[in-house]
Each structure stands twice: as C-alpha cells, then as structure tokens.
Amino acid sequence: MDYSLPDDSLFLGFDCSTQSLKATILDANLSILASEIVHFDSELPHYKTKDGVHRDPSGNGRIVSPTLMWVEALDLLLEKFVKEKLDFGRIAAVSGSGQQHSSVYWKKGSCNMLASLDPEKHLVAQLSDAFSTKESPIWMDSSTTVQCREIERAVGGALELSQLTGSRAHERFTGPQIRKIYEMQPDVYHDTERISLVSSFMASLLIGGYASLDETDGSGMNLMDIKRRVWSKIALEATAPGLEGKLGKLAPAHDVAGLIAPYFVKRFHFRKSCLVIQWSGDNPNSLAGLTLNTLGDLAISLGTSDTVFGVAIEPQPSLEGHVLPNPVDPTCYMVMLVYKNGSLTREDIRNRCAEKSWDVFNKFLEKTPPLNGGKLGFYYKENEILPPLPIGFHRYILDNLTNGSLDELREHEVEEFDAPSEVRAIIEGQLLSMRAHAERSGMPTPPKRIIVTGGASTNKSILNAITSIFGCAVYTVQRPDSASLGAALRAAHGWLCNREHCFVPISCMYEDKIEKTSLGCKLSVPAGDTELLSKYTSFMKRRMEIEDRLVWKLGRR
Ligand code: ADP
Ligand code: XUL
C-alpha cells in the first residue's frame, strides 16, 4: 500500500499547554517546516497570569486559567504564521494537544455563536460572553478532595473506580471538578450546555461547533469506562445529574472532528477541505510524537508537570498512576505517572540557590557526588499528586553513608542543605521517585531505553542523572516540544485514515524512513555504571520508606 502524503501538503499541530500555546508544522515528508509559540504571561499580560494560571491566594488549592486567554492565543499564534508568510492553503489537516483534565463551560446558546463567527473580528471579541464561567479549572487544581471521596464512595471504592475508569479519583480530574461546580456554583452548572476539555474546546473553535471528546483525553475525567470507551453510567450518576447531555459524544483520536470553520478559511485562507482531526491530551500527543510503540521503552516528559509513560497491552489499573487508551493504536493502552512539582519547582530551587541560572544549576549538579553524601530532599511547592503530600519541603541526611551499608543507615531531618546539595537533592529526589513509582506500578524496570522530552530535556546534566538512576540509555528528540509535533503527526494520521476510510497503523507513515523525518530520537547518554545503579537502588528504597512515613503522617488521603 502507498501511505505517502500528497507532496505539497502540510500538517499543523498545536499544543495548548499550561504556560503557552505552541504549534509545529510538518511537511509531507514529516519534516518540521515551521514552529511558533505564544507565551501566556509575557504576550497576553492583560490576563495577569503567573505561569499561565491564577492561584487562589487563600491557599485552598484552587487553580484556574482564564478561558478567553486560550481563545486569544489561537488568533495571535495564527497571526504569527501570517507574518511568516505561511501558505495556509497547503494545510491538509490540523490537530492539537491540550493540557489534560482542564475544562471549559459553554453557556446555553453558545453553539450558535460558534457557528456564526465573523472573520472580520477577533475570536475573543465574539466569544467573551460564551462561557458560564470564565475561569477554567486546570490540572494543577487540588481543591476537590471532598468530591473525590464522594465519587469513590458512590462507585464502591477507589480501586473500583480505577478499574472502571483507569484511575482512582484525583483532584485535578474533570469529574470531581464538575461535581464541585455542580455543588458550589449550581447556577453555572445549570447554565452550561456543553463541557469541553481544553483539547475538545480548541477543536470546537476550529470547526465552529462542539467537537466530541477524544477517548484518550476522556479517560482523564473519572467518567469513561476504560475498556468499552463509553461514558460509564455509574460514574456519571456519582458526579452530577444530567451530565451525559453536557458532555456529548466520545470519538477515537484519529477521527475527523469536522472541516475547518469558514472563519479560518476567510481570515487566514485555509482551504475549505482542511480537516480538523480530534485533539487529544498533551501526554498522549507526546507518546505519538516520540513514536513510542515498543513495550519496555519509557518516556519521561519534563514540562510544567513531570510525567512518566509507556505503552501496555493489558494494564491493571491500580491506586497509583493512570491507564489511558493509546491515542494512535486502538488495540492497546498507555500507562502514566504524573507529578505536579516539575519544572516550576526546579525553577524555584534554581532561583533560590543557583543565581537564577541553569548554567550555575548544572555546575552544582556536576560538582556534587552521586547519592549527594546521603542527602535526600522532598520538594513540594504545589500539593503533590504522587505521593499525595501537601505543600512543604523535607530534607534528610542518611547517617554514616561512607561507613555503613545503605540498607542499614538511619537518617535525621535537617532544615536546609548547602546550595549545591539542594540542587542535587531536588534532581535525585524527583528521579528516584519516578523510578520507584514506575516500579510499583509495574512499568518495565530497568526500561530498555528512556526517551526524554519537555522543556527541561535540553538539559544534559539532568539527562546524565536520569541514566545513572534508571540504569539505561537516554534518548532525546529533535525538539523538546513533542506534544505539538505529535499533534501534527496525528493530523497527518487522521487525514490518512480518512482517505483510506479505515484505521491505518500510524507507523506505516514513517517506518521505513524515520531517519529522513523529524521524528526519530537520538542517543543522548549511553547506559551508565552498574555499581552506581545498585547503590541508587538502595538509596531509592530508603527514600521510599521516608516517603511512606511522610504520607502516613501528612498525606492528603
Ligand atoms: P509546558 O508544555 O508544560 O508548558 P514545557 O515543556 O514548554 O512546559 O517546559 C517549560 C519548562 O522548561 C520551563 O518552566 C523551564 O523551567 C524548563 N526549562 C527550559 N530550559 C531548561 C533547562 N535548560 N534546564 C531545565 N529546565 C528548563
Ligand atoms: C496529566 C497531567 C499533566 C497535564 C499537564 O495527568 O495532569 O501532565 O496534562 O499539561
């Protein structure tokens, strides 16, 4: 079969993430032609966000983003491509990636507004009254603990909910967020005709009508039956009345959401036949962009959140981590761990201890020894997901590291570390936690290889630490933004499935020629020293003992 794409065609992928809206354009050879970014804080300062979000000052864990900021960013980003003289008429298909779980509430009657957008005006001017709440709860929110417990109780327990939907109830998941709105802002709930995820929201703007929710991102809601890929009646009932009608339908990620709306045809000169392929979540899109399809490979994404994920054939959902449908292979799943304290917490330590410079941060990381002289740190600038610990920093030193066996050491708590040790402690701490929880969740250990992506994947010193702690080779991709790259690739994939009138395995598009595309990954650090790896194994066990005690003492569950 000939699965090549028409010579002149282009495929556009967006990534509406926490701090920015990014876009990548692939040509018919799957090479990157162009990329662009709109940074929310600096380029849309009138929304007054910090890191793309508003944190409730009372410290109740409520974190939201202004919905209209994402609308305005879309026009702004496309205008940047106009300035670069992009020929929009060559774009055959568009898709995208959205931060997962975050939700948008369309007011009754908004579908008509969406369907009649005037190309002479900006989107933001026309949609300012389209939402029943202007604040979108996002994945960083941790204010729905009560609702999580209510939902788990109603479906028969946390494990039952996990086996049904792929995850136990998590504060950031959309079901608990919707329940909180239903309980606390009933007028908003009743005034809402459609609830979108950021992914289906952005797709809705592009098609000028409500887009379905894709099944992969839909599994981040605690509402979808993960095996049957349909809404679960029992989970819907446990969440809020009349919810199914507000959610609309689910669709596979490779489906066509619709044709691009006349607004974009007239304003930017997209071709009328340009397809909008279902948008999905950012982690699923990264899985696609990294071409992760081999059991035994793991991906680590170091973005605003840190995530660890891989593919699995028959995963068993448990109390830790998440199971999602694989966005590019309907026969299998992806498994994932998520950390809220990722780049922003690393930045905090960099700013306090390393003169606000990644160069100084890296110098400190390199001049301190592996295992950090027994210093172990737990850094939670935000309420953490894994483990479920509240905001706080905890530092320990294992006594007599040089004399005793690591397994027998005791530790004592301290108030602070010197600056270089603090830098190593946060990096080792984050990575040891990833390895330990990946092992607990049944992910492959050691992995065959790790592919690292996200903003911090450009940092070679961090990549070296990953190799030492996980004991395998570390690979990186051409550009750290694998989510928008994956979205562009999925746009091409959806376009191809549509042309063939059936599902085509995504690998058909690149399998014989990956090195000629912008997709393949390259070896960044070869596998490390096995003696050091075994020391890290003991160090990790000690860390987990301390972590389990912290969870027992302070845990949010
Ligand atoms: P998201 O897509 O979640 O908004 P990105 O994947 O774009 O986030 O990552 C942004 C983060 O990358 C920034 O918050 C920054 O801390 C981090 N980053 C950028 N460069 C480096 C570096 N050299 N070392 C470590 N972190 C970095
Ligand atoms: C995934 C999660 C985060 C967001 C970040 O469950 O909460 O990784 O997707 O954008």
mmCIF file with all atom_site columns, C-alpha atoms in Angstrom, residues 148-291:
data_model
loop_
_atom_site.group_PDB
_atom_site.id
_atom_site.type_symbol
_atom_site.label_atom_id
_atom_site.label_alt_id
_atom_site.label_comp_id
_atom_site.label_asym_id
_atom_site.label_entity_id
_atom_site.label_seq_id
_atom_site.pdbx_PDB_ins_code
_atom_site.Cartn_x
_atom_site.Cartn_y
_atom_site.Cartn_z
_atom_site.occupancy
_atom_site.B_iso_or_equiv
_atom_site.pdbx_formal_charge
_atom_site.auth_seq_id
_atom_site.auth_comp_id
_atom_site.auth_asym_id
_atom_site.auth_atom_id
_atom_site.pdbx_PDB_model_num
ATOM 1   C CA . CYS A 1 148 ? -13.134 12.760 45.017 1.00 0.00 ? 148 CYS A CA 1
ATOM 2   C CA . ARG A 1 149 ? -14.105 10.855 48.149 1.00 0.00 ? 149 ARG A CA 1
ATOM 3   C CA . GLU A 1 150 ? -17.833 11.272 47.374 1.00 0.00 ? 150 GLU A CA 1
ATOM 4   C CA . ILE A 1 151 ? -17.394 9.867  43.864 1.00 0.00 ? 151 ILE A CA 1
ATOM 5   C CA . GLU A 1 152 ? -15.211 6.963  45.020 1.00 0.00 ? 152 GLU A CA 1
ATOM 6   C CA . ARG A 1 153 ? -17.743 6.087  47.720 1.00 0.00 ? 153 ARG A CA 1
ATOM 7   C CA . ALA A 1 154 ? -20.630 6.189  45.248 1.00 0.00 ? 154 ALA A CA 1
ATOM 8   C CA . VAL A 1 155 ? -18.986 3.753  42.815 1.00 0.00 ? 155 VAL A CA 1
ATOM 9   C CA . GLY A 1 156 ? -17.890 1.315  45.541 1.00 0.00 ? 156 GLY A CA 1
ATOM 10  C CA . GLY A 1 157 ? -14.361 2.479  46.356 1.00 0.00 ? 157 GLY A CA 1
ATOM 11  C CA . ALA A 1 158 ? -11.153 3.925  44.925 1.00 0.00 ? 158 ALA A CA 1
ATOM 12  C CA . LEU A 1 159 ? -9.972  0.663  43.378 1.00 0.00 ? 159 LEU A CA 1
ATOM 13  C CA . GLU A 1 160 ? -13.362 0.006  41.762 1.00 0.00 ? 160 GLU A CA 1
ATOM 14  C CA . LEU A 1 161 ? -13.309 3.489  40.223 1.00 0.00 ? 161 LEU A CA 1
ATOM 15  C CA . SER A 1 162 ? -9.766  2.895  38.975 1.00 0.00 ? 162 SER A CA 1
ATOM 16  C CA . GLN A 1 163 ? -10.665 -0.453 37.414 1.00 0.00 ? 163 GLN A CA 1
ATOM 17  C CA . LEU A 1 164 ? -13.678 1.143  35.765 1.00 0.00 ? 164 LEU A CA 1
ATOM 18  C CA . THR A 1 165 ? -12.171 4.421  34.524 1.00 0.00 ? 165 THR A CA 1
ATOM 19  C CA . GLY A 1 166 ? -8.391  3.834  34.573 1.00 0.00 ? 166 GLY A CA 1
ATOM 20  C CA . SER A 1 167 ? -7.676  5.994  37.638 1.00 0.00 ? 167 SER A CA 1
ATOM 21  C CA . ARG A 1 168 ? -8.899  6.460  41.199 1.00 0.00 ? 168 ARG A CA 1
ATOM 22  C CA . ALA A 1 169 ? -10.444 9.894  41.803 1.00 0.00 ? 169 ALA A CA 1
ATOM 23  C CA . HIS A 1 170 ? -7.841  12.646 41.565 1.00 0.00 ? 170 HIS A CA 1
ATOM 24  C CA . GLU A 1 171 ? -8.476  16.272 42.476 1.00 0.00 ? 171 GLU A CA 1
ATOM 25  C CA . ARG A 1 172 ? -7.469  17.529 39.029 1.00 0.00 ? 172 ARG A CA 1
ATOM 26  C CA . PHE A 1 173 ? -9.643  15.043 37.120 1.00 0.00 ? 173 PHE A CA 1
ATOM 27  C CA . THR A 1 174 ? -12.591 16.600 35.353 1.00 0.00 ? 174 THR A CA 1
ATOM 28  C CA . GLY A 1 175 ? -15.349 14.546 37.040 1.00 0.00 ? 175 GLY A CA 1
ATOM 29  C CA . PRO A 1 176 ? -14.518 15.799 40.569 1.00 0.00 ? 176 PRO A CA 1
ATOM 30  C CA . GLN A 1 177 ? -14.075 19.326 39.133 1.00 0.00 ? 177 GLN A CA 1
ATOM 31  C CA . ILE A 1 178 ? -17.521 19.182 37.522 1.00 0.00 ? 178 ILE A CA 1
ATOM 32  C CA . ARG A 1 179 ? -19.044 17.854 40.744 1.00 0.00 ? 179 ARG A CA 1
ATOM 33  C CA . LYS A 1 180 ? -17.535 20.761 42.668 1.00 0.00 ? 180 LYS A CA 1
ATOM 34  C CA . ILE A 1 181 ? -19.057 23.249 40.221 1.00 0.00 ? 181 ILE A CA 1
ATOM 35  C CA . TYR A 1 182 ? -22.418 21.446 40.476 1.00 0.00 ? 182 TYR A CA 1
ATOM 36  C CA . GLU A 1 183 ? -22.255 21.628 44.295 1.00 0.00 ? 183 GLU A CA 1
ATOM 37  C CA . MET A 1 184 ? -20.739 25.073 44.788 1.00 0.00 ? 184 MET A CA 1
ATOM 38  C CA . GLN A 1 185 ? -21.919 27.015 41.720 1.00 0.00 ? 185 GLN A CA 1
ATOM 39  C CA . PRO A 1 186 ? -25.222 25.333 40.744 1.00 0.00 ? 186 PRO A CA 1
ATOM 40  C CA . ASP A 1 187 ? -26.177 28.302 38.531 1.00 0.00 ? 187 ASP A CA 1
ATOM 41  C CA . VAL A 1 188 ? -23.037 27.831 36.471 1.00 0.00 ? 188 VAL A CA 1
ATOM 42  C CA . TYR A 1 189 ? -23.758 24.119 36.115 1.00 0.00 ? 189 TYR A CA 1
ATOM 43  C CA . HIS A 1 190 ? -27.346 24.658 35.039 1.00 0.00 ? 190 HIS A CA 1
ATOM 44  C CA . ASP A 1 191 ? -26.397 27.443 32.648 1.00 0.00 ? 191 ASP A CA 1
ATOM 45  C CA . THR A 1 192 ? -23.889 25.171 30.873 1.00 0.00 ? 192 THR A CA 1
ATOM 46  C CA . GLU A 1 193 ? -24.929 23.400 27.676 1.00 0.00 ? 193 GLU A CA 1
ATOM 47  C CA . ARG A 1 194 ? -21.580 21.754 26.910 1.00 0.00 ? 194 ARG A CA 1
ATOM 48  C CA . ILE A 1 195 ? -18.472 20.899 28.911 1.00 0.00 ? 195 ILE A CA 1
ATOM 49  C CA . SER A 1 196 ? -15.276 20.612 26.871 1.00 0.00 ? 196 SER A CA 1
ATOM 50  C CA . LEU A 1 197 ? -11.752 19.614 27.818 1.00 0.00 ? 197 LEU A CA 1
ATOM 51  C CA . VAL A 1 198 ? -9.081  22.058 26.630 1.00 0.00 ? 198 VAL A CA 1
ATOM 52  C CA . SER A 1 199 ? -8.446  19.632 23.759 1.00 0.00 ? 199 SER A CA 1
ATOM 53  C CA . SER A 1 200 ? -12.055 19.422 22.540 1.00 0.00 ? 200 SER A CA 1
ATOM 54  C CA . PHE A 1 201 ? -12.519 23.132 23.310 1.00 0.00 ? 201 PHE A CA 1
ATOM 55  C CA . MET A 1 202 ? -9.783  24.194 20.901 1.00 0.00 ? 202 MET A CA 1
ATOM 56  C CA . ALA A 1 203 ? -11.073 21.729 18.302 1.00 0.00 ? 203 ALA A CA 1
ATOM 57  C CA . SER A 1 204 ? -14.536 23.290 18.751 1.00 0.00 ? 204 SER A CA 1
ATOM 58  C CA . LEU A 1 205 ? -13.127 26.751 17.943 1.00 0.00 ? 205 LEU A CA 1
ATOM 59  C CA . LEU A 1 206 ? -11.556 25.360 14.783 1.00 0.00 ? 206 LEU A CA 1
ATOM 60  C CA . ILE A 1 207 ? -14.686 23.602 13.484 1.00 0.00 ? 207 ILE A CA 1
ATOM 61  C CA . GLY A 1 208 ? -17.126 26.303 14.635 1.00 0.00 ? 208 GLY A CA 1
ATOM 62  C CA . GLY A 1 209 ? -19.245 23.789 16.572 1.00 0.00 ? 209 GLY A CA 1
ATOM 63  C CA . TYR A 1 210 ? -18.921 21.448 19.535 1.00 0.00 ? 210 TYR A CA 1
ATOM 64  C CA . ALA A 1 211 ? -16.256 18.795 18.925 1.00 0.00 ? 211 ALA A CA 1
ATOM 65  C CA . SER A 1 212 ? -16.544 15.355 20.529 1.00 0.00 ? 212 SER A CA 1
ATOM 66  C CA . LEU A 1 213 ? -14.202 14.432 23.361 1.00 0.00 ? 213 LEU A CA 1
ATOM 67  C CA . ASP A 1 214 ? -11.492 12.060 22.272 1.00 0.00 ? 214 ASP A CA 1
ATOM 68  C CA . GLU A 1 215 ? -11.431 8.742  24.136 1.00 0.00 ? 215 GLU A CA 1
ATOM 69  C CA . THR A 1 216 ? -7.832  9.115  25.296 1.00 0.00 ? 216 THR A CA 1
ATOM 70  C CA . ASP A 1 217 ? -8.285  12.534 26.892 1.00 0.00 ? 217 ASP A CA 1
ATOM 71  C CA . GLY A 1 218 ? -11.763 11.420 28.027 1.00 0.00 ? 218 GLY A CA 1
ATOM 72  C CA . SER A 1 219 ? -10.103 8.872  30.297 1.00 0.00 ? 219 SER A CA 1
ATOM 73  C CA . GLY A 1 220 ? -8.703  11.741 32.383 1.00 0.00 ? 220 GLY A CA 1
ATOM 74  C CA . MET A 1 221 ? -12.140 12.557 33.757 1.00 0.00 ? 221 MET A CA 1
ATOM 75  C CA . ASN A 1 222 ? -13.058 9.592  36.021 1.00 0.00 ? 222 ASN A CA 1
ATOM 76  C CA . LEU A 1 223 ? -16.159 9.286  33.831 1.00 0.00 ? 223 LEU A CA 1
ATOM 77  C CA . MET A 1 224 ? -15.315 6.918  30.966 1.00 0.00 ? 224 MET A CA 1
ATOM 78  C CA . ASP A 1 225 ? -15.428 3.132  31.025 1.00 0.00 ? 225 ASP A CA 1
ATOM 79  C CA . ILE A 1 226 ? -11.824 2.483  30.025 1.00 0.00 ? 226 ILE A CA 1
ATOM 80  C CA . LYS A 1 227 ? -12.434 -0.946 28.464 1.00 0.00 ? 227 LYS A CA 1
ATOM 81  C CA . ARG A 1 228 ? -15.576 -0.108 26.499 1.00 0.00 ? 228 ARG A CA 1
ATOM 82  C CA . ARG A 1 229 ? -14.645 3.532  25.768 1.00 0.00 ? 229 ARG A CA 1
ATOM 83  C CA . VAL A 1 230 ? -18.151 4.819  26.533 1.00 0.00 ? 230 VAL A CA 1
ATOM 84  C CA . TRP A 1 231 ? -19.420 7.044  29.334 1.00 0.00 ? 231 TRP A CA 1
ATOM 85  C CA . SER A 1 232 ? -19.916 4.989  32.500 1.00 0.00 ? 232 SER A CA 1
ATOM 86  C CA . LYS A 1 233 ? -23.480 5.405  33.791 1.00 0.00 ? 233 LYS A CA 1
ATOM 87  C CA . ILE A 1 234 ? -22.472 4.765  37.380 1.00 0.00 ? 234 ILE A CA 1
ATOM 88  C CA . ALA A 1 235 ? -19.608 7.295  37.250 1.00 0.00 ? 235 ALA A CA 1
ATOM 89  C CA . LEU A 1 236 ? -21.864 9.891  35.578 1.00 0.00 ? 236 LEU A CA 1
ATOM 90  C CA . GLU A 1 237 ? -24.507 9.430  38.279 1.00 0.00 ? 237 GLU A CA 1
ATOM 91  C CA . ALA A 1 238 ? -21.892 9.689  41.024 1.00 0.00 ? 238 ALA A CA 1
ATOM 92  C CA . THR A 1 239 ? -20.726 13.019 39.577 1.00 0.00 ? 239 THR A CA 1
ATOM 93  C CA . ALA A 1 240 ? -23.653 15.270 38.653 1.00 0.00 ? 240 ALA A CA 1
ATOM 94  C CA . PRO A 1 241 ? -27.222 14.962 37.301 1.00 0.00 ? 241 PRO A CA 1
ATOM 95  C CA . GLY A 1 242 ? -27.852 15.411 33.584 1.00 0.00 ? 242 GLY A CA 1
ATOM 96  C CA . LEU A 1 243 ? -24.142 15.197 32.841 1.00 0.00 ? 243 LEU A CA 1
ATOM 97  C CA . GLU A 1 244 ? -24.129 12.934 29.772 1.00 0.00 ? 244 GLU A CA 1
ATOM 98  C CA . GLY A 1 245 ? -26.003 15.502 27.678 1.00 0.00 ? 245 GLY A CA 1
ATOM 99  C CA . LYS A 1 246 ? -23.481 18.183 28.614 1.00 0.00 ? 246 LYS A CA 1
ATOM 100 C CA . LEU A 1 247 ? -20.506 16.018 27.625 1.00 0.00 ? 247 LEU A CA 1
ATOM 101 C CA . GLY A 1 248 ? -21.622 14.980 24.153 1.00 0.00 ? 248 GLY A CA 1
ATOM 102 C CA . LYS A 1 249 ? -20.086 12.024 22.377 1.00 0.00 ? 249 LYS A CA 1
ATOM 103 C CA . LEU A 1 250 ? -16.706 10.321 22.606 1.00 0.00 ? 250 LEU A CA 1
ATOM 104 C CA . ALA A 1 251 ? -14.623 9.666  19.481 1.00 0.00 ? 251 ALA A CA 1
ATOM 105 C CA . PRO A 1 252 ? -11.312 7.933  18.742 1.00 0.00 ? 252 PRO A CA 1
ATOM 106 C CA . ALA A 1 253 ? -8.315  10.265 18.469 1.00 0.00 ? 253 ALA A CA 1
ATOM 107 C CA . HIS A 1 254 ? -7.811  9.556  14.744 1.00 0.00 ? 254 HIS A CA 1
ATOM 108 C CA . ASP A 1 255 ? -11.387 10.596 13.829 1.00 0.00 ? 255 ASP A CA 1
ATOM 109 C CA . VAL A 1 256 ? -12.256 13.723 11.900 1.00 0.00 ? 256 VAL A CA 1
ATOM 110 C CA . ALA A 1 257 ? -13.817 16.314 14.230 1.00 0.00 ? 257 ALA A CA 1
ATOM 111 C CA . GLY A 1 258 ? -15.040 18.371 11.265 1.00 0.00 ? 258 GLY A CA 1
ATOM 112 C CA . LEU A 1 259 ? -13.992 20.682 8.458  1.00 0.00 ? 259 LEU A CA 1
ATOM 113 C CA . ILE A 1 260 ? -12.226 23.893 9.391  1.00 0.00 ? 260 ILE A CA 1
ATOM 114 C CA . ALA A 1 261 ? -14.764 26.681 10.075 1.00 0.00 ? 261 ALA A CA 1
ATOM 115 C CA . PRO A 1 262 ? -15.400 29.442 7.493  1.00 0.00 ? 262 PRO A CA 1
ATOM 116 C CA . TYR A 1 263 ? -13.894 31.935 9.993  1.00 0.00 ? 263 TYR A CA 1
ATOM 117 C CA . PHE A 1 264 ? -10.419 30.421 9.428  1.00 0.00 ? 264 PHE A CA 1
ATOM 118 C CA . VAL A 1 265 ? -10.949 29.953 5.692  1.00 0.00 ? 265 VAL A CA 1
ATOM 119 C CA . LYS A 1 266 ? -11.819 33.628 5.225  1.00 0.00 ? 266 LYS A CA 1
ATOM 120 C CA . ARG A 1 267 ? -9.463  35.171 7.768  1.00 0.00 ? 267 ARG A CA 1
ATOM 121 C CA . PHE A 1 268 ? -6.337  33.033 7.243  1.00 0.00 ? 268 PHE A CA 1
ATOM 122 C CA . HIS A 1 269 ? -7.065  31.406 3.865  1.00 0.00 ? 269 HIS A CA 1
ATOM 123 C CA . PHE A 1 270 ? -7.129  27.801 4.994  1.00 0.00 ? 270 PHE A CA 1
ATOM 124 C CA . ARG A 1 271 ? -8.540  25.588 2.237  1.00 0.00 ? 271 ARG A CA 1
ATOM 125 C CA . LYS A 1 272 ? -12.209 24.702 2.743  1.00 0.00 ? 272 LYS A CA 1
ATOM 126 C CA . SER A 1 273 ? -11.400 20.966 2.725  1.00 0.00 ? 273 SER A CA 1
ATOM 127 C CA . CYS A 1 274 ? -8.869  21.251 5.585  1.00 0.00 ? 274 CYS A CA 1
ATOM 128 C CA . LEU A 1 275 ? -9.725  18.561 8.142  1.00 0.00 ? 275 LEU A CA 1
ATOM 129 C CA . VAL A 1 276 ? -9.672  19.095 11.876 1.00 0.00 ? 276 VAL A CA 1
ATOM 130 C CA . ILE A 1 277 ? -8.673  15.814 13.490 1.00 0.00 ? 277 ILE A CA 1
ATOM 131 C CA . GLN A 1 278 ? -9.754  15.181 17.088 1.00 0.00 ? 278 GLN A CA 1
ATOM 132 C CA . TRP A 1 279 ? -7.459  16.928 19.571 1.00 0.00 ? 279 TRP A CA 1
ATOM 133 C CA . SER A 1 280 ? -6.138  14.881 22.493 1.00 0.00 ? 280 SER A CA 1
ATOM 134 C CA . GLY A 1 281 ? -4.231  15.416 25.744 1.00 0.00 ? 281 GLY A CA 1
ATOM 135 C CA . ASP A 1 282 ? -0.627  16.607 25.823 1.00 0.00 ? 282 ASP A CA 1
ATOM 136 C CA . ASN A 1 283 ? 0.842   13.406 27.244 1.00 0.00 ? 283 ASN A CA 1
ATOM 137 C CA . PRO A 1 284 ? -0.958  11.191 24.679 1.00 0.00 ? 284 PRO A CA 1
ATOM 138 C CA . ASN A 1 285 ? 0.247   13.502 21.912 1.00 0.00 ? 285 ASN A CA 1
ATOM 139 C CA . SER A 1 286 ? 3.791   13.268 23.251 1.00 0.00 ? 286 SER A CA 1
ATOM 140 C CA . LEU A 1 287 ? 3.514   9.482  23.105 1.00 0.00 ? 287 LEU A CA 1
ATOM 141 C CA . ALA A 1 288 ? 2.614   9.858  19.415 1.00 0.00 ? 288 ALA A CA 1
ATOM 142 C CA . GLY A 1 289 ? 5.327   12.462 18.755 1.00 0.00 ? 289 GLY A CA 1
ATOM 143 C CA . LEU A 1 290 ? 8.009   10.294 20.360 1.00 0.00 ? 290 LEU A CA 1
ATOM 144 C CA . THR A 1 291 ? 6.810   7.339  18.209 1.00 0.00 ? 291 THR A CA 1
#
